[in-house]
Amino acid sequence: MNTLKAPIDYRSLEEELHEALMADELYKLQNDAKIRAIEQAAPTYEHFRQMVNGAHLKPLDRNDMKPKIGVHWNPLINTAKSCDSSVSTTSGKLTCCKKNDVVNKSRETCEDFLQSWKVTVDSEKFIYVWNRRNDLQSHIFRTEIPATFLANFASVCLEHLSKVDDITSIIELLDILRTCNRFDLAMCFMTKDEKSTFEQLFQQLQKKSDKSSESKIKSLIIKYIFTEQRVNQNLRAINSNWKTEVEKGQVNL
């Protein structure tokens, strides 16, 4: 039996297999495009050629219009050097990939954040939010903060509070979330059961609080528990001012 003089390069074989699979997929897409072009009676050869060459392209959706760092719009043509291949080469490239991964996580959209939040196990959800605390107000919830997330986060905080004595991190996250856009509106859309979860949370926070955190918790209670009352007061004030202006003839009906 002949023996191999050199070891098998499995990485090279894997790359060749990957390229072959990509080429096969592109061939199938282009072949289907040729059939569609014939069925649709492409008026000229140029139209036919463009349909075939663009067979691998997909129509854009709303999320594709948002700027994303490091995303290839044309994955079949841009068979780029992935982060995984860099990992297997040198430890220096591994460090680079990790840094890029951290940057991408910090720039994730609200949709990305909520999707990852849903698949994260309950015991790790608090840490998941905590690790992104610096981007919650300025980036992730820049447009609005969903009421469903707030309600779920209250339950997560309750579970986390049962395992720890230090309440500093919980207070800090609650303080950040209250500054997010449309926070008051999100709180107004909560059900009674969801609001009661926040009441339970603040009761437990008060039990574990000290003098240094007592005043902060009270200010958060006003913001979270009495949001609807404050909104109604503002609406009544606006309505009252509007009626006064009407009576003075400053507003034309």
Coordinates of C-alpha atoms in Angstrom, one line a residue:
M1 CA 0.0 0.0 0.0
N2 CA 1.4 3.4 -0.9
T3 CA 1.7 5.9 1.9
L4 CA 1.1 9.6 1.5
K5 CA 4.4 11.6 1.5
A6 CA 2.7 14.8 2.6
P7 CA -0.2 15.3 5.1
I8 CA -3.7 16.1 3.6
D9 CA -4.5 19.8 3.6
Y10 CA -8.1 19.6 4.9
R11 CA -8.5 23.3 5.0
S12 CA -7.6 23.6 1.3
L13 CA -10.1 20.8 0.5
E14 CA -12.8 22.5 2.6
E15 CA -12.2 25.8 0.7
E16 CA -12.4 24.0 -2.7
L17 CA -15.6 22.3 -1.6
H18 CA -17.1 25.6 -0.5
E19 CA -16.2 27.2 -3.8
A20 CA -17.7 24.3 -5.7
L21 CA -20.9 24.5 -3.8
M22 CA -21.1 28.3 -4.4
A23 CA -20.4 27.9 -8.1
D24 CA -23.1 25.2 -8.3
E25 CA -25.7 27.4 -6.6
L26 CA -24.8 30.3 -8.9
Y27 CA -25.2 28.0 -11.9
K28 CA -28.7 26.9 -10.8
L29 CA -29.7 30.5 -10.2
Q30 CA -28.5 31.6 -13.6
N31 CA -30.1 28.6 -15.3
D32 CA -33.4 29.5 -13.7
A33 CA -33.0 33.1 -14.8
K34 CA -32.4 32.0 -18.4
I35 CA -35.7 30.1 -18.4
R36 CA -37.5 33.1 -16.9
A37 CA -36.0 35.4 -19.5
I38 CA -37.3 33.1 -22.3
E39 CA -40.7 32.8 -20.7
Q40 CA -40.9 36.6 -20.3
A41 CA -39.8 37.1 -23.9
A42 CA -36.8 39.4 -23.1
P43 CA -36.9 42.1 -25.9
T44 CA -33.1 42.1 -26.5
Y45 CA -30.0 40.1 -25.7
E46 CA -28.8 42.8 -23.3
H47 CA -32.0 42.4 -21.2
F48 CA -31.5 38.6 -21.3
R49 CA -27.8 39.0 -20.2
Q50 CA -28.7 41.3 -17.4
M51 CA -31.4 39.0 -16.1
V52 CA -28.9 36.1 -16.0
N53 CA -26.0 38.1 -14.5
G54 CA -28.3 39.4 -11.8
A55 CA -29.8 36.1 -10.9
H56 CA -28.1 35.9 -7.6
L57 CA -29.4 39.3 -6.5
K58 CA -32.3 39.6 -4.1
P59 CA -34.8 42.5 -3.8
L60 CA -34.2 44.9 -1.0
D61 CA -36.5 45.1 1.9
R62 CA -36.9 48.0 4.4
N63 CA -34.1 46.7 6.7
D64 CA -31.6 46.6 3.8
M65 CA -31.9 50.3 3.4
K66 CA -30.5 50.9 6.8
P67 CA -26.7 51.3 7.0
K68 CA -25.0 48.2 8.4
I69 CA -21.3 47.9 8.9
G70 CA -19.6 44.8 7.4
V71 CA -22.6 43.5 5.5
H72 CA -22.1 42.2 2.0
W73 CA -25.1 42.9 -0.3
N74 CA -23.9 40.4 -2.8
P75 CA -22.8 37.3 -0.9
L76 CA -22.5 35.0 -3.9
I77 CA -20.1 37.2 -5.8
N78 CA -18.3 38.7 -2.8
T79 CA -17.1 35.4 -1.3
A80 CA -15.1 37.3 1.1
K81 CA -12.6 36.2 3.6
S82 CA -14.8 35.4 6.6
C83 CA -13.9 35.9 10.1
D84 CA -13.9 32.1 10.7
S85 CA -11.1 31.6 8.1
S86 CA -9.1 34.3 9.8
V87 CA -9.4 32.5 13.2
S88 CA -7.7 29.4 11.9
T89 CA -4.7 31.3 10.5
T90 CA -3.2 33.4 13.3
S91 CA -4.1 34.4 16.8
G92 CA -3.6 38.0 15.8
K93 CA -6.4 37.8 13.3
L94 CA -8.6 36.1 15.9
T95 CA -8.1 39.2 18.1
C96 CA -9.1 41.4 15.2
C97 CA -12.3 39.4 14.6
K98 CA -13.3 39.7 18.2
K99 CA -12.8 43.4 18.1
N100 CA -14.9 43.7 15.0
D101 CA -17.6 41.6 16.5
V102 CA -17.8 43.9 19.6
V103 CA -18.1 46.9 17.3
N104 CA -20.9 45.3 15.3
K105 CA -22.8 44.3 18.5
S106 CA -22.6 47.9 19.7
R107 CA -24.1 49.1 16.4
E108 CA -27.0 46.6 16.2
T109 CA -30.4 48.0 15.4
C110 CA -33.5 47.7 17.5
E111 CA -34.7 44.8 15.4
D112 CA -31.4 43.0 15.9
F113 CA -31.5 43.6 19.6
L114 CA -35.0 42.4 20.1
Q115 CA -34.4 39.3 17.9
S116 CA -31.4 38.3 20.0
W117 CA -33.3 39.2 23.2
K118 CA -36.1 36.7 22.3
V119 CA -33.7 33.8 21.8
T120 CA -31.6 34.5 24.9
V121 CA -32.4 32.3 27.8
D122 CA -34.1 34.1 30.7
S123 CA -31.2 33.6 33.1
E124 CA -28.9 35.6 30.8
K125 CA -31.2 38.3 29.6
F126 CA -30.2 40.8 32.3
I127 CA -26.5 40.5 31.4
Y128 CA -27.4 40.8 27.7
V129 CA -29.0 44.2 28.3
W130 CA -26.3 45.3 30.8
N131 CA -23.6 44.6 28.2
R132 CA -25.3 47.0 25.8
R133 CA -26.3 49.7 28.3
N134 CA -24.2 52.4 26.6
D135 CA -26.1 52.0 23.3
L136 CA -29.6 51.6 24.6
Q137 CA -30.6 55.3 24.6
S138 CA -28.4 56.6 21.9
H139 CA -28.7 53.9 19.3
I140 CA -30.9 50.8 19.9
F141 CA -33.9 52.6 21.3
R142 CA -33.2 55.9 19.6
T143 CA -36.6 55.9 17.8
E144 CA -38.7 54.3 20.5
I145 CA -38.7 51.7 23.2
P146 CA -41.3 48.9 22.8
A147 CA -43.8 48.4 25.6
T148 CA -43.5 44.6 25.3
F149 CA -39.7 44.8 26.0
L150 CA -40.2 47.0 29.0
A151 CA -42.8 44.6 30.5
N152 CA -40.5 41.6 29.9
F153 CA -37.5 43.4 31.3
A154 CA -39.4 44.1 34.5
S155 CA -39.8 40.3 35.0
V156 CA -36.1 39.7 34.1
C157 CA -35.1 42.3 36.8
L158 CA -37.3 40.6 39.4
E159 CA -35.6 37.3 38.6
H160 CA -32.2 38.8 38.7
L161 CA -33.0 40.6 42.0
S162 CA -33.8 37.3 43.7
K163 CA -30.2 36.1 43.0
V164 CA -28.2 39.2 44.0
D165 CA -28.0 41.7 46.8
D166 CA -26.4 44.6 44.9
I167 CA -29.2 46.6 43.2
T168 CA -26.9 49.2 41.6
S169 CA -27.0 47.6 38.1
I170 CA -30.8 47.3 38.1
I171 CA -31.2 50.9 39.1
E172 CA -28.7 52.1 36.4
L173 CA -30.5 50.2 33.6
L174 CA -33.9 51.4 34.7
D175 CA -32.6 55.0 34.8
I176 CA -31.2 54.6 31.2
L177 CA -34.4 53.1 29.8
R178 CA -36.5 55.9 31.2
T179 CA -34.6 58.3 29.0
C180 CA -35.3 56.4 25.8
N181 CA -37.6 58.0 23.2
R182 CA -41.4 57.5 23.7
F183 CA -40.8 55.9 27.1
D184 CA -44.0 57.5 28.5
L185 CA -46.0 56.3 25.6
A186 CA -44.7 52.7 26.1
M187 CA -45.7 52.8 29.8
C188 CA -49.2 54.0 28.9
F189 CA -49.7 51.0 26.6
M190 CA -48.9 48.5 29.3
T191 CA -51.6 46.3 30.8
K192 CA -52.5 46.3 34.5
D193 CA -50.6 43.0 35.0
E194 CA -47.5 44.4 33.3
K195 CA -47.7 47.5 35.5
S196 CA -48.1 45.4 38.6
T197 CA -44.8 43.6 37.7
F198 CA -43.1 47.0 37.9
E199 CA -44.8 47.7 41.2
Q200 CA -43.4 44.4 42.6
L201 CA -40.0 45.2 41.3
F202 CA -39.8 48.6 43.0
Q203 CA -41.1 47.1 46.2
Q204 CA -38.3 44.6 46.2
L205 CA -35.8 47.3 45.3
Q206 CA -36.9 49.4 48.3
K207 CA -36.4 46.4 50.6
K208 CA -32.8 46.1 49.5
S209 CA -32.0 49.8 49.2
D210 CA -29.8 51.9 51.4
K211 CA -29.7 55.6 52.0
S212 CA -27.6 56.2 48.9
S213 CA -30.1 54.6 46.5
E214 CA -33.3 55.5 48.3
S215 CA -33.9 58.8 46.6
K216 CA -33.0 57.4 43.1
I217 CA -35.6 54.6 43.5
K218 CA -38.3 57.1 44.5
S219 CA -37.6 59.2 41.4
L220 CA -37.8 56.0 39.3
I221 CA -41.1 55.1 40.9
I222 CA -42.6 58.4 39.9
K223 CA -41.3 57.9 36.3
Y224 CA -42.4 54.2 35.9
I225 CA -45.5 53.9 38.2
F226 CA -47.1 57.3 37.8
T227 CA -46.4 57.8 34.1
E228 CA -50.0 57.6 33.0
Q229 CA -51.1 60.1 35.6
R230 CA -48.4 62.6 34.5
V231 CA -49.4 62.2 30.9
N232 CA -53.1 62.8 31.7
Q233 CA -52.1 65.9 33.7
N234 CA -50.1 67.2 30.7
L235 CA -53.1 66.5 28.4
R236 CA -55.5 68.3 30.7
A237 CA -53.1 71.3 30.9
I238 CA -52.8 71.4 27.1
N239 CA -56.6 71.2 26.8
S240 CA -57.1 74.0 29.4
N241 CA -54.6 76.3 27.7
W242 CA -56.3 75.6 24.3
K243 CA -59.7 76.5 25.7
T244 CA -58.3 79.7 27.2
E245 CA -56.8 80.7 23.9
V246 CA -60.2 80.0 22.2
E247 CA -62.0 82.1 24.7
K248 CA -59.6 85.0 24.1
G249 CA -60.0 84.6 20.4
Q250 CA -56.4 83.7 19.8
V251 CA -57.4 80.5 18.0
N252 CA -59.7 80.3 15.0
L253 CA -62.1 77.3 15.1

